[in-house]
Amino acid sequence: MTHTFRVWAPIAHRMAVDIDGRRLDMSAREDGWWEATVDGAGPGTRYAFSVDGGPARPDPRSSSQPEGVDGWSEIVDHGSFSWRDSGWRGLPLPGSVLYELHVGTFTDPGTFDAVVERLPHLVDLGADAIELLPVAEFAGTRGWGYDSVDLFAPHHRYGGPEGLKRLVDACHEHGLGVIMDVVYNHLGPSGNYLADFGPYFTDRHHTDWGAAVNFDGSDSREVRRFVIDNALMWLRDYHCDGLRIDAVHAIVDQSPIHILEELSTEVEALACDLHRHLFLIAESDLNEPRLVRSRDGGGFGLDAAWADDWHHALHARFTGERNGYYSDFGSLSALAKALRQAWVYDGQWSEYRRRTRGRPPMGLDGSRFVVSLQNHDQIGNRAKGERLGHLIPAARLKVAAALLLAGPFTPMLFQGEEWGATSPFQYFADMDDPDLRRAVRDGRRREFAGFGWNPEHIPDPGDPATFERSKLDWSEPRRPLHAEILKWYRQLIRLRHDLPGMSDPRPERHRVAWDEDAGWVMAQRGQYLVAASLGADTVVLTVPRGTRTVTVSNPTVHLGDGRLVLPPDSVAIMSTAQL
Amino acid sequence: MTHTFRVWAPIAHRMAVDIDGRRLDMSAREDGWWEATVDGAGPGTRYAFSVDGGPARPDPRSSSQPEGVDGWSEIVDHGSFSWRDSGWRGLPLPGSVLYELHVGTFTDPGTFDAVVERLPHLVDLGADAIELLPVAEFAGTRGWGYDSVDLFAPHHRYGGPEGLKRLVDACHEHGLGVIMDVVYNHLGPSGNYLADFGPYFTDRHHTDWGAAVNFDGSDSREVRRFVIDNALMWLRDYHCDGLRIDAVHAIVDQSPIHILEELSTEVEALACDLHRHLFLIAESDLNEPRLVRSRDGGGFGLDAAWADDWHHALHARFTGERNGYYSDFGSLSALAKALRQAWVYDGQWSEYRRRTRGRPPMGLDGSRFVVSLQNHDQIGNRAKGERLGHLIPAARLKVAAALLLAGPFTPMLFQGEEWGATSPFQYFADMDDPDLRRAVRDGRRREFAGFGWNPEHIPDPGDPATFERSKLDWSEPRRPLHAEILKWYRQLIRLRHDLPGMSDPRPERHRVAWDEDAGWVMAQRGQYLVAASLGADTVVLTVPRGTRTVTVSNPTVHLGDGRLVLPPDSVAIMSTAQL
C-alpha cells in the first residue's frame, strides 16, 4: 500500500506530511504544488501537513476529519463504495418539488443514516429531491453548516463520507434526488487554516460573514480549481444531483470568465461524462437574470435561482410584518407580482436598500425560480426562529401552501413545514472559542434589541438547548391538526404532479388579478384558476361559466353559476377546461 | 359510451362523420373546427370524415389506421395503457450512444414486439437509446417511413398504438431511451387527404419530396398546431424521450417565431409537466449553429443536430469514393477538421453545391452533434444499399469505429453496424399505385445510371425481395468475424462510458494533428490520444513519455519509449495520464 500526498502551498518554503509519528518532507512540484509518496499509507490513514516547519494542519482538501476541524485528516478511497444506483440518470429540476432539510435537526440522532429512515415520509409527501444544508466539516458538534471550513469532508458527526454516500444511495433508491448546499463566498472563522497554505482569501472584497475568497486576484487559478473541484466532487464522488450555491451575490469575481460560468461549463461536461443530469441553483438577492441565462446568451448558465422576493411578498402580506426587509413589501399588488414573475423588484427603487434593485426576468421559465413559504434563513434569522405556522392561523397557512404549490415556480418546503411543525428553527452554533461564542450571542442580542426585543429572550446560539428545541418532533404529523395540514400538502403536490398545465413554466400562461381593498387575489395558471381570500370579509368573484372546483381549503367555499364565494382565509383551485 | 369527434376543416361548407353505416352531420365551431358528439362511439370505434358530401376520408389526426392509409380511422384511448415506467425520468442526450433502427427490417417479423426481443442485445452492446425510423402510417406494407401521411397513427403492420407503447415501455424497463424520427417538411404522396380538409400545404415553398407544409402562410396557425401536437403526442402519450426531426433545411418558415423555436418552447414546458427529460434533434445539412443555440442566445433551442459532414469526410477518406457530394471531401485535413468540430464546411465554398456553406460552431459542445459512420440515408441512398463494411476491410472498419466512439460528439450506430452486418439496407417502398411504383423505380435507375450503373442492377424499390434482403440476419453476430467486430464495438462503447474525459464535450479539450502524405491522424481527447493509420505504410509517431495504451485494434501496434508504431489500417487509444 502506497499513497501520494499532494497539496498546493505556493507560499511555503518547505512542506512536510505528518504520519504515524513521523514528519516526512515533501518535494516541490510545478505551480506551487508539493508531493510525497509514502509507503504504508492508504484509505483510513490519518495525516496532517506542516507548512515551513509549523504545527500539524489538516489538508485543505481533506476528504474526512474524524476528529473535527482541528484534528488530523483521513485518506478516503471514493472508489470503494458499493453504489446501487447505476440506473439513476438524474432528476430534472423543472417539475420538481424540493425539500430543504438540516441533517442535525431533521431527526433526533441527527445523522445521515437517521435521515434514511424518514425517506418513506418524503416519498409519501410527493417531494422529488432533498436539499441538504451544508454538511462540510464545521467547528463543533452542531451548527447550520454555513461556517464550514473543510469543504471536501462531510461532517464526522453526521456520519462522514460513508454516511453521506449511504444517504444519497438510499435517496436514489427511493426515486429522490439530492441537492447539496455549498458555500463558496466565505469560509467559517473557526478551524480555518487555508491561509497558511496559500492566497485563498483576498482583502480586495469582503463579505458579511468572513474574508472573501480570492476568485480574481493573483494566484487565484488554484483557488478557483479548489472550488470547482469541490463542486464536482459532490456530483461525481457522492452522486449528488445538483448544488445550491450559497449567497452568490457575495462572490465577487472580475475575471474574464466568472467562476459561476466556469462552474456551469465544467458541470455540463461532467454530466456528459457521467451520463446523468446535473443542475446548479444559485442563492442570490440580486434578481439578476444573467445567473440563469444560457452562456451563449451572455449568462452564467445556471439552472435556477432562489427568489426571496416571492417569500417576502407573501410573508409580509400574510403576517402583517413590516420590519427590516419586509418594509419593502406588504401590498397585495407586490404579492400579485410575485405570483406572476417571482421577482417583485425588477428595476424599481427599494426604500429599504436605498437603491434600485433587479432586472426584469424577461422570457425566463418559471421553473428557474426556487420559491418557498419558509426556509432555514427566513425562519432561523428571526429572533426566536418562528415558522410561518407560528405566526398565522392554520386556515391561512393552507392558503399560502396553495399559492406555493399551484404555480409555475420550483417550490421548496422546509423540514416539517408539511405538517405545520411546532418546533422552531433557531440559530445555533457550537463554537469552541468562548470569546467567539460570546461575541456571536451578544451580536445577535444587540441586533434584535434594535427591533424591540428583550435581549434575555433571544436564544443563545451556543446553548445546546437551542439546538435541541430546533429538532423536529416526528410524533406530530400523526396528531389531528398536523395530519390535516399534511394531507393538504400531499394533495397539493399530487395535483401539481398530476394535472397537466398546473405548473406550466411559460410566463405567458400565467396572469394574476387582485383587489387590494377587498383582499383577494386570483392567479390563472393555464386552464387553472387559484383564488385566495385574505381580507376580513367573504368575497364573491366572477369566474367563467363551466368552471369547476379542483379542490378547496375550506368546505364553506362555494362555486356555482360562475360565482365563487370565498370566506376569509380560504383558497379554491379551479379548472376552466371542459370535462 | 359517447365520443366527441373534432376536426379542423376551414375550407369545408359542411362536414359529416361516417360511423356504423351512418353519416352524421357535424356542427361548425370557431376557427374552422367542426364537432359531433356521438352516442355509442368510443375506443375501438371505426369512423371517417366526409368533406362537403365527398367520400369517406381518414381523420387527419387519426390515432390508428388499422386498414392502412386509405381505410377508416379508429378511436384510441391513450389513457388505458398500463405503463410500468413511472420511475423513468428520461435520458440525458449528452453522453448517450444512439442506435438507429428500422422496425420493418430490424427483425424478421418486422414488428414493435419483435424489437422488444432484441433489446437485451442492445443493452449488452451499451447503447443508450434507440432511434426509430418514422413509424407513422404510410402507404402499403413496407417502406422507410419518410412518406408517412397519418402522422398521429403508428403503422398498423408494426403493431399500431398498443405495440409502440409496449416497445417504449420495454425500452425504459431496459434503461434504454426512445427517439422517434418525425417528418414535418413534407408528407407522402399516397393516402394523403389533408388538402381536402384545409390549407396544410403551400406552393410558395417546395421540397424535393412533395408539397411543402404551410408553416407561415394564411391559416397556418392550425397547421403549426397540428405539427406541434403531433410532436407532443409522441413524447406525452407514447413516452418517447426525444424526437429526430427530418430534414429541417426543407422546412421554410418565415413566421416571427420559427416552428422549431416554438416547438422547443412547448417541449420544454411539457418536460416540466411530465417531470421527465425530453430532447429534440434536427437533421439538417445547413451547418447552422442557430438550430442548437439557446433561445435567449437567438437560437431555436434544439438539443442537437446531425452532422453529415462528419460522415462524408470519413467515408470519402476511408473508401476513396469521390462521386456526388463526396467530391467535396476526401482529404485527411477534412477528416481532421471533422474530428475536431464535426462540421467541415463552416463558411467555405462548396464546389459540389456551388455556394458557400455553414457557419463556425463557435463554443458549441460536441454532444450537440450527432455523428455516424453510416445511417439509413448514407447506406440506403446508394445504388445497392451497401454498408461501409461492404466497401472496406474489417481492419479499416475497426479504425472508423474507434474514431466514431472515442470522441466528443454524440455517436449513432445503424442497425447491425455493430457486427458488420452483411445485409444491405436498400430503398424499398410498397406503393399501391403501379404508375407511382414505376416512376420511382425508373427515376432511381436514371439517377444511378448517371454514375455509370447498369440500370438492370439497381434493385426495384417495389419488389418485395428488396425489402426482404434488407433484413438483419441475427445468426451473424455469433459468427467469428462478426463476433470480433461486435466485441470491438462493445469495448469502445464501454471505454466511452467508463473513462472520464474520453467524450468530454468541450471543444477546447480536443486537438487533432495529421499528416496527409503519411496517412495518419491523431486526435487528443483530453488526456486520451486516438491515433489512426490510413496509409499504405507503417508509421511511427511520437507521443509524450509515460503514455500507455488503453486499447489497440491490432496486436501488432506497438508503443514504447514515447514511440507508437502503427501498421496500416490500425488504431490505438492511449492515455497520457499518470497511473
PDB file of C-alpha atoms in Angstrom, chain B residues 191-355:
ATOM      1  CA  GLY B 191     -53.039   8.263 -48.989  1.00  0.00           C
ATOM      2  CA  ASN B 192     -52.566  11.947 -48.299  1.00  0.00           C
ATOM      3  CA  TYR B 193     -56.006  13.553 -47.959  1.00  0.00           C
ATOM      4  CA  LEU B 194     -55.050  16.527 -45.798  1.00  0.00           C
ATOM      5  CA  ALA B 195     -55.560  19.060 -48.570  1.00  0.00           C
ATOM      6  CA  ASP B 196     -59.254  18.083 -48.669  1.00  0.00           C
ATOM      7  CA  PHE B 197     -59.607  19.480 -45.148  1.00  0.00           C
ATOM      8  CA  GLY B 198     -57.544  22.626 -45.062  1.00  0.00           C
ATOM      9  CA  PRO B 199     -54.512  24.604 -46.209  1.00  0.00           C
ATOM     10  CA  TYR B 200     -51.934  22.165 -44.878  1.00  0.00           C
ATOM     11  CA  PHE B 201     -49.694  22.721 -47.889  1.00  0.00           C
ATOM     12  CA  THR B 202     -48.328  25.712 -49.717  1.00  0.00           C
ATOM     13  CA  ASP B 203     -46.946  26.275 -53.181  1.00  0.00           C
ATOM     14  CA  ARG B 204     -44.888  29.262 -52.024  1.00  0.00           C
ATOM     15  CA  HIS B 205     -42.120  26.888 -50.987  1.00  0.00           C
ATOM     16  CA  HIS B 206     -41.306  23.434 -52.223  1.00  0.00           C
ATOM     17  CA  THR B 207     -39.322  20.368 -51.220  1.00  0.00           C
ATOM     18  CA  ASP B 208     -37.667  17.599 -53.195  1.00  0.00           C
ATOM     19  CA  TRP B 209     -40.151  15.068 -51.871  1.00  0.00           C
ATOM     20  CA  GLY B 210     -43.578  16.680 -52.086  1.00  0.00           C
ATOM     21  CA  ALA B 211     -45.606  19.816 -51.378  1.00  0.00           C
ATOM     22  CA  ALA B 212     -44.181  21.974 -48.592  1.00  0.00           C
ATOM     23  CA  VAL B 213     -46.096  22.297 -45.346  1.00  0.00           C
ATOM     24  CA  ASN B 214     -47.809  25.641 -44.766  1.00  0.00           C
ATOM     25  CA  PHE B 215     -45.968  26.893 -41.698  1.00  0.00           C
ATOM     26  CA  ASP B 216     -46.122  30.591 -42.474  1.00  0.00           C
ATOM     27  CA  GLY B 217     -48.975  31.349 -44.868  1.00  0.00           C
ATOM     28  CA  SER B 218     -52.599  32.286 -44.277  1.00  0.00           C
ATOM     29  CA  ASP B 219     -54.401  29.992 -41.853  1.00  0.00           C
ATOM     30  CA  SER B 220     -51.129  28.374 -40.882  1.00  0.00           C
ATOM     31  CA  ARG B 221     -51.877  28.601 -37.157  1.00  0.00           C
ATOM     32  CA  GLU B 222     -53.751  25.307 -37.031  1.00  0.00           C
ATOM     33  CA  VAL B 223     -51.197  23.667 -39.314  1.00  0.00           C
ATOM     34  CA  ARG B 224     -48.478  24.626 -36.860  1.00  0.00           C
ATOM     35  CA  ARG B 225     -50.652  23.307 -34.033  1.00  0.00           C
ATOM     36  CA  PHE B 226     -51.082  20.046 -35.984  1.00  0.00           C
ATOM     37  CA  VAL B 227     -47.313  19.580 -36.136  1.00  0.00           C
ATOM     38  CA  ILE B 228     -46.653  20.645 -32.543  1.00  0.00           C
ATOM     39  CA  ASP B 229     -49.465  18.488 -31.178  1.00  0.00           C
ATOM     40  CA  ASN B 230     -48.018  15.587 -33.126  1.00  0.00           C
ATOM     41  CA  ALA B 231     -44.597  16.111 -31.577  1.00  0.00           C
ATOM     42  CA  LEU B 232     -46.069  16.398 -28.095  1.00  0.00           C
ATOM     43  CA  MET B 233     -48.110  13.242 -28.648  1.00  0.00           C
ATOM     44  CA  TRP B 234     -45.034  11.065 -29.164  1.00  0.00           C
ATOM     45  CA  LEU B 235     -43.460  12.459 -26.010  1.00  0.00           C
ATOM     46  CA  ARG B 236     -46.565  12.513 -23.802  1.00  0.00           C
ATOM     47  CA  ASP B 237     -48.804   9.645 -24.959  1.00  0.00           C
ATOM     48  CA  TYR B 238     -46.083   7.270 -26.179  1.00  0.00           C
ATOM     49  CA  HIS B 239     -43.484   8.255 -23.548  1.00  0.00           C
ATOM     50  CA  CYS B 240     -40.781   8.824 -26.157  1.00  0.00           C
ATOM     51  CA  ASP B 241     -37.699  10.602 -24.827  1.00  0.00           C
ATOM     52  CA  GLY B 242     -36.813  12.665 -27.837  1.00  0.00           C
ATOM     53  CA  LEU B 243     -37.579  13.409 -31.460  1.00  0.00           C
ATOM     54  CA  ARG B 244     -35.344  13.407 -34.509  1.00  0.00           C
ATOM     55  CA  ILE B 245     -36.818  15.942 -36.896  1.00  0.00           C
ATOM     56  CA  ASP B 246     -36.249  15.028 -40.515  1.00  0.00           C
ATOM     57  CA  ALA B 247     -34.608  17.434 -42.954  1.00  0.00           C
ATOM     58  CA  VAL B 248     -35.313  20.728 -41.223  1.00  0.00           C
ATOM     59  CA  HIS B 249     -33.487  22.514 -44.037  1.00  0.00           C
ATOM     60  CA  ALA B 250     -36.599  21.740 -46.084  1.00  0.00           C
ATOM     61  CA  ILE B 251     -38.861  23.457 -43.539  1.00  0.00           C
ATOM     62  CA  VAL B 252     -39.253  27.031 -44.693  1.00  0.00           C
ATOM     63  CA  ASP B 253     -40.878  29.218 -42.083  1.00  0.00           C
ATOM     64  CA  GLN B 254     -40.739  32.987 -42.258  1.00  0.00           C
ATOM     65  CA  SER B 255     -43.035  33.483 -39.262  1.00  0.00           C
ATOM     66  CA  PRO B 256     -41.918  35.763 -36.411  1.00  0.00           C
ATOM     67  CA  ILE B 257     -41.253  32.649 -34.351  1.00  0.00           C
ATOM     68  CA  HIS B 258     -39.830  29.732 -36.321  1.00  0.00           C
ATOM     69  CA  ILE B 259     -41.764  26.490 -35.879  1.00  0.00           C
ATOM     70  CA  LEU B 260     -38.671  24.824 -34.405  1.00  0.00           C
ATOM     71  CA  GLU B 261     -38.303  27.535 -31.775  1.00  0.00           C
ATOM     72  CA  GLU B 262     -41.994  27.275 -30.932  1.00  0.00           C
ATOM     73  CA  LEU B 263     -41.639  23.511 -30.735  1.00  0.00           C
ATOM     74  CA  SER B 264     -38.652  23.645 -28.395  1.00  0.00           C
ATOM     75  CA  THR B 265     -40.553  26.011 -26.096  1.00  0.00           C
ATOM     76  CA  GLU B 266     -43.538  23.691 -25.961  1.00  0.00           C
ATOM     77  CA  VAL B 267     -41.389  20.626 -25.387  1.00  0.00           C
ATOM     78  CA  GLU B 268     -39.612  22.357 -22.506  1.00  0.00           C
ATOM     79  CA  ALA B 269     -42.969  23.091 -20.892  1.00  0.00           C
ATOM     80  CA  LEU B 270     -44.077  19.501 -21.409  1.00  0.00           C
ATOM     81  CA  ALA B 271     -40.859  18.204 -19.849  1.00  0.00           C
ATOM     82  CA  CYS B 272     -41.610  20.285 -16.761  1.00  0.00           C
ATOM     83  CA  ASP B 273     -45.153  18.963 -16.693  1.00  0.00           C
ATOM     84  CA  LEU B 274     -44.171  15.324 -17.126  1.00  0.00           C
ATOM     85  CA  HIS B 275     -41.131  15.801 -14.932  1.00  0.00           C
ATOM     86  CA  ARG B 276     -39.055  13.949 -17.491  1.00  0.00           C
ATOM     87  CA  HIS B 277     -36.152  14.990 -19.664  1.00  0.00           C
ATOM     88  CA  LEU B 278     -37.108  15.432 -23.299  1.00  0.00           C
ATOM     89  CA  PHE B 279     -34.901  16.447 -26.202  1.00  0.00           C
ATOM     90  CA  LEU B 280     -35.069  17.450 -29.844  1.00  0.00           C
ATOM     91  CA  ILE B 281     -32.566  16.590 -32.570  1.00  0.00           C
ATOM     92  CA  ALA B 282     -32.657  18.168 -36.016  1.00  0.00           C
ATOM     93  CA  GLU B 283     -31.468  16.611 -39.213  1.00  0.00           C
ATOM     94  CA  SER B 284     -30.039  19.473 -41.245  1.00  0.00           C
ATOM     95  CA  ASP B 285     -27.388  19.902 -43.893  1.00  0.00           C
ATOM     96  CA  LEU B 286     -27.108  23.635 -43.298  1.00  0.00           C
ATOM     97  CA  ASN B 287     -24.346  23.518 -40.662  1.00  0.00           C
ATOM     98  CA  GLU B 288     -26.295  26.287 -38.942  1.00  0.00           C
ATOM     99  CA  PRO B 289     -25.455  26.872 -35.248  1.00  0.00           C
ATOM    100  CA  ARG B 290     -28.738  28.702 -34.699  1.00  0.00           C
ATOM    101  CA  LEU B 291     -30.538  25.363 -34.576  1.00  0.00           C
ATOM    102  CA  VAL B 292     -28.882  24.382 -31.328  1.00  0.00           C
ATOM    103  CA  ARG B 293     -28.164  27.739 -29.754  1.00  0.00           C
ATOM    104  CA  SER B 294     -30.365  28.627 -26.805  1.00  0.00           C
ATOM    105  CA  ARG B 295     -33.447  30.708 -27.409  1.00  0.00           C
ATOM    106  CA  ASP B 296     -32.107  33.548 -25.271  1.00  0.00           C
ATOM    107  CA  GLY B 297     -28.965  33.413 -27.425  1.00  0.00           C
ATOM    108  CA  GLY B 298     -31.054  33.920 -30.568  1.00  0.00           C
ATOM    109  CA  GLY B 299     -31.302  30.227 -31.394  1.00  0.00           C
ATOM    110  CA  PHE B 300     -34.082  27.713 -31.755  1.00  0.00           C
ATOM    111  CA  GLY B 301     -33.136  25.861 -28.575  1.00  0.00           C
ATOM    112  CA  LEU B 302     -32.877  22.345 -30.048  1.00  0.00           C
ATOM    113  CA  ASP B 303     -30.577  19.918 -28.261  1.00  0.00           C
ATOM    114  CA  ALA B 304     -28.539  18.548 -31.144  1.00  0.00           C
ATOM    115  CA  ALA B 305     -28.178  18.437 -34.904  1.00  0.00           C
ATOM    116  CA  TRP B 306     -26.956  15.767 -37.272  1.00  0.00           C
ATOM    117  CA  ALA B 307     -23.517  16.451 -38.717  1.00  0.00           C
ATOM    118  CA  ASP B 308     -23.430  14.728 -42.087  1.00  0.00           C
ATOM    119  CA  ASP B 309     -20.082  16.380 -42.869  1.00  0.00           C
ATOM    120  CA  TRP B 310     -18.511  14.114 -40.270  1.00  0.00           C
ATOM    121  CA  HIS B 311     -19.777  11.094 -42.168  1.00  0.00           C
ATOM    122  CA  HIS B 312     -18.810  12.397 -45.583  1.00  0.00           C
ATOM    123  CA  ALA B 313     -15.279  13.315 -44.503  1.00  0.00           C
ATOM    124  CA  LEU B 314     -14.707   9.892 -43.047  1.00  0.00           C
ATOM    125  CA  HIS B 315     -16.469   7.943 -45.765  1.00  0.00           C
ATOM    126  CA  ALA B 316     -14.643   9.678 -48.618  1.00  0.00           C
ATOM    127  CA  ARG B 317     -11.239   9.232 -46.995  1.00  0.00           C
ATOM    128  CA  PHE B 318     -11.858   5.636 -45.934  1.00  0.00           C
ATOM    129  CA  THR B 319     -13.419   4.394 -49.185  1.00  0.00           C
ATOM    130  CA  GLY B 320     -11.750   6.642 -51.726  1.00  0.00           C
ATOM    131  CA  GLU B 321     -15.152   7.444 -53.225  1.00  0.00           C
ATOM    132  CA  ARG B 322     -15.437  10.908 -54.758  1.00  0.00           C
ATOM    133  CA  ASN B 323     -18.811  10.810 -56.569  1.00  0.00           C
ATOM    134  CA  GLY B 324     -21.701  13.193 -55.771  1.00  0.00           C
ATOM    135  CA  TYR B 325     -21.345  15.075 -52.507  1.00  0.00           C
ATOM    136  CA  TYR B 326     -18.255  13.076 -51.612  1.00  0.00           C
ATOM    137  CA  SER B 327     -16.432  15.220 -54.185  1.00  0.00           C
ATOM    138  CA  ASP B 328     -16.305  17.946 -51.524  1.00  0.00           C
ATOM    139  CA  PHE B 329     -14.367  15.651 -49.197  1.00  0.00           C
ATOM    140  CA  GLY B 330     -11.586  13.075 -49.296  1.00  0.00           C
ATOM    141  CA  SER B 331      -8.558  14.723 -47.729  1.00  0.00           C
ATOM    142  CA  LEU B 332      -7.130  13.862 -44.347  1.00  0.00           C
ATOM    143  CA  SER B 333      -7.327  17.532 -43.435  1.00  0.00           C
ATOM    144  CA  ALA B 334     -11.099  17.460 -43.999  1.00  0.00           C
ATOM    145  CA  LEU B 335     -11.329  14.370 -41.806  1.00  0.00           C
ATOM    146  CA  ALA B 336      -9.177  16.059 -39.162  1.00  0.00           C
ATOM    147  CA  LYS B 337     -11.480  19.071 -39.168  1.00  0.00           C
ATOM    148  CA  ALA B 338     -14.493  16.779 -38.805  1.00  0.00           C
ATOM    149  CA  LEU B 339     -12.810  15.034 -35.889  1.00  0.00           C
ATOM    150  CA  ARG B 340     -12.237  18.420 -34.272  1.00  0.00           C
ATOM    151  CA  GLN B 341     -15.547  20.232 -34.808  1.00  0.00           C
ATOM    152  CA  ALA B 342     -17.886  17.862 -36.695  1.00  0.00           C
ATOM    153  CA  TRP B 343     -18.691  20.419 -39.395  1.00  0.00           C
ATOM    154  CA  VAL B 344     -16.116  20.631 -42.194  1.00  0.00           C
ATOM    155  CA  TYR B 345     -17.970  23.373 -44.075  1.00  0.00           C
ATOM    156  CA  ASP B 346     -18.293  26.329 -41.730  1.00  0.00           C
ATOM    157  CA  GLY B 347     -18.359  29.113 -44.272  1.00  0.00           C
ATOM    158  CA  GLN B 348     -16.174  27.906 -47.131  1.00  0.00           C
ATOM    159  CA  TRP B 349     -17.014  27.419 -50.747  1.00  0.00           C
ATOM    160  CA  SER B 350     -18.515  24.045 -51.606  1.00  0.00           C
ATOM    161  CA  GLU B 351     -17.582  23.065 -55.141  1.00  0.00           C
ATOM    162  CA  TYR B 352     -20.326  20.433 -55.232  1.00  0.00           C
ATOM    163  CA  ARG B 353     -23.011  22.912 -54.152  1.00  0.00           C
ATOM    164  CA  ARG B 354     -21.505  25.872 -55.989  1.00  0.00           C
ATOM    165  CA  ARG B 355     -22.052  28.099 -52.977  1.00  0.00           C
TER     166      ARG B 355
END
